[in-house]
PDB file of C-alpha atoms in Angstrom:
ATOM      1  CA  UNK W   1      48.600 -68.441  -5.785  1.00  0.00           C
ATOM      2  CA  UNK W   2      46.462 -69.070  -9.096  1.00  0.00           C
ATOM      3  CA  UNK W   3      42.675 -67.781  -8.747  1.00  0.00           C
ATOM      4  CA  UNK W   4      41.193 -71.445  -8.015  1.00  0.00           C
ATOM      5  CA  UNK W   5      42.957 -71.109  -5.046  1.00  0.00           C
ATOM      6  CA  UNK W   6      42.820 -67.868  -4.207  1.00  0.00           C
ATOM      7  CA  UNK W   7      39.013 -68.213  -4.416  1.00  0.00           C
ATOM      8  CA  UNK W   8      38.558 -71.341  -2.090  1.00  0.00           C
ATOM      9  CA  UNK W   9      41.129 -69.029   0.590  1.00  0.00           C
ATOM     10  CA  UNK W  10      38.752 -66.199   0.061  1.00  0.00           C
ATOM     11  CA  UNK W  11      35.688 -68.925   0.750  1.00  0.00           C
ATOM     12  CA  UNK W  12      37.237 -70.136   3.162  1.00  0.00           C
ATOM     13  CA  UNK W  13      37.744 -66.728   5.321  1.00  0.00           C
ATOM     14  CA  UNK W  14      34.677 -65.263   4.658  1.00  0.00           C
ATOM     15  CA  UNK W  15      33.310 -68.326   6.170  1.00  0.00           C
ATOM     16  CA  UNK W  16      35.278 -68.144   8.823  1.00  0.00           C
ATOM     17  CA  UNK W  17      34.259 -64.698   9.585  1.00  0.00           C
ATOM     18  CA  UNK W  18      30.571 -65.338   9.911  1.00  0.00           C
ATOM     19  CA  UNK W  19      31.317 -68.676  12.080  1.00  0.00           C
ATOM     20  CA  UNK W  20      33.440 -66.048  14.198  1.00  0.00           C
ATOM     21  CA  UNK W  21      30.484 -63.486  14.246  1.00  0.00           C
ATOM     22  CA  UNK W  22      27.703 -65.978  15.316  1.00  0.00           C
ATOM     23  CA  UNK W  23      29.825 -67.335  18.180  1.00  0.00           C
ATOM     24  CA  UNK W  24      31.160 -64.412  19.458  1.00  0.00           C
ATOM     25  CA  UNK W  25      27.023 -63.437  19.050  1.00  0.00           C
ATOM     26  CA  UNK W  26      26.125 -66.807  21.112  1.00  0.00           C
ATOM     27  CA  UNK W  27      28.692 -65.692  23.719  1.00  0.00           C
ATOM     28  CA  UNK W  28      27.266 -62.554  24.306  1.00  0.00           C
ATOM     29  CA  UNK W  29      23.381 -63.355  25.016  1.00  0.00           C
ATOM     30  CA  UNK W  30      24.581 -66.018  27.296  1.00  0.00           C
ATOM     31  CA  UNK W  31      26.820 -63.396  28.798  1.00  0.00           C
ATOM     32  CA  UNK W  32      23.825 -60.903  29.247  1.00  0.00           C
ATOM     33  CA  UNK W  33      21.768 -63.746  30.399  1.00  0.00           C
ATOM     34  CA  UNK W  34      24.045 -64.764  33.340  1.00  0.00           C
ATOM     35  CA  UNK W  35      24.378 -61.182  34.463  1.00  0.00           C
ATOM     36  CA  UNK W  36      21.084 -60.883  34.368  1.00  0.00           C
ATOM     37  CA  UNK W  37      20.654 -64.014  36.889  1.00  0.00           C
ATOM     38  CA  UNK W  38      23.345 -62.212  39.250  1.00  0.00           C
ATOM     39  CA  UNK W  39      21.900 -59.463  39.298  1.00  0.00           C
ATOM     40  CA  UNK W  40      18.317 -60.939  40.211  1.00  0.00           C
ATOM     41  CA  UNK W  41      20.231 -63.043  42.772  1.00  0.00           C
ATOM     42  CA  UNK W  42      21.494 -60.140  44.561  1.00  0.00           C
ATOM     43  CA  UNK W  43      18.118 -58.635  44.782  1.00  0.00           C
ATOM     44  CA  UNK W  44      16.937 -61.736  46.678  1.00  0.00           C
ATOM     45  CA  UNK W  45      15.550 -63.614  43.683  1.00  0.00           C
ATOM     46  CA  UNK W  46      15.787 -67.281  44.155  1.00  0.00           C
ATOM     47  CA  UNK W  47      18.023 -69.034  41.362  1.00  0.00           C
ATOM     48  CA  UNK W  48      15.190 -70.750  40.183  1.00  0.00           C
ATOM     49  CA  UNK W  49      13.117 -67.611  39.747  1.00  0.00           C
ATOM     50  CA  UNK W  50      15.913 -66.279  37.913  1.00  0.00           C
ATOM     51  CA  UNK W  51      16.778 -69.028  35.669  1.00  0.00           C
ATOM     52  CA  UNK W  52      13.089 -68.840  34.861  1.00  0.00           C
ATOM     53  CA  UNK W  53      13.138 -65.140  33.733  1.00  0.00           C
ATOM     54  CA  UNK W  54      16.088 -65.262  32.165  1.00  0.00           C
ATOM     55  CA  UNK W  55      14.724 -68.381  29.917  1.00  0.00           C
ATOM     56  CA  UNK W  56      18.128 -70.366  30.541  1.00  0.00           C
ATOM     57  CA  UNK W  57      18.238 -73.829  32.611  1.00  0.00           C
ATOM     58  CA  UNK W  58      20.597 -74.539  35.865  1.00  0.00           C
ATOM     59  CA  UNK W  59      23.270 -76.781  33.576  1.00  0.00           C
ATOM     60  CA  UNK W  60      23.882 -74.120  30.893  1.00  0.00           C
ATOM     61  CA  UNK W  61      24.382 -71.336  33.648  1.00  0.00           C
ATOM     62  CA  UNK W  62      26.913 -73.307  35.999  1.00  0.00           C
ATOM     63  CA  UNK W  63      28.867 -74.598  32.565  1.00  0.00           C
ATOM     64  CA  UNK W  64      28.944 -70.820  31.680  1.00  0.00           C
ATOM     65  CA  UNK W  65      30.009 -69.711  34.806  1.00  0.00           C
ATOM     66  CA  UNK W  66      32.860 -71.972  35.669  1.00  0.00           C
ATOM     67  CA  UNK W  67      34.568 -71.152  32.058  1.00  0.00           C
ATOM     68  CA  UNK W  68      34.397 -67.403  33.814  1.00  0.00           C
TER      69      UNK W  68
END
């Protein structure tokens, strides 16, 4: 591989990388967030008291629960 290339493959990964990192990142809050929302459920919160504390809508925590 000559270096012009080998630079834009280098680019190219480290890129990739930090995509990787911030949605793997993204993944996670909204993981902490839903368990959160169970866990308030099962101490007789009511969803929308939940959703409220957790600062995250209805639509964004049934998506993120049916890809469970």
């Amino acid at each position: 591989m000559c270096n012009l290339s080998q630079g834009f493959y280098d680019d190219g990964k480290a890129e990739g990388i930090i995509e990787g990192r911030a949605e793997g990142e993204a993944k996670g809050k909204m993981l902490a967030k839903v368990e959160m929302i169970d866990n308030l459920l099962a101490k007789g919160f009511k969803l929308s008291e939940a959703l409220e504390l957790a600062e995250l809508d209805e639509e964004a925590y049934n998506k993120f629960k049916a890809k469970k």
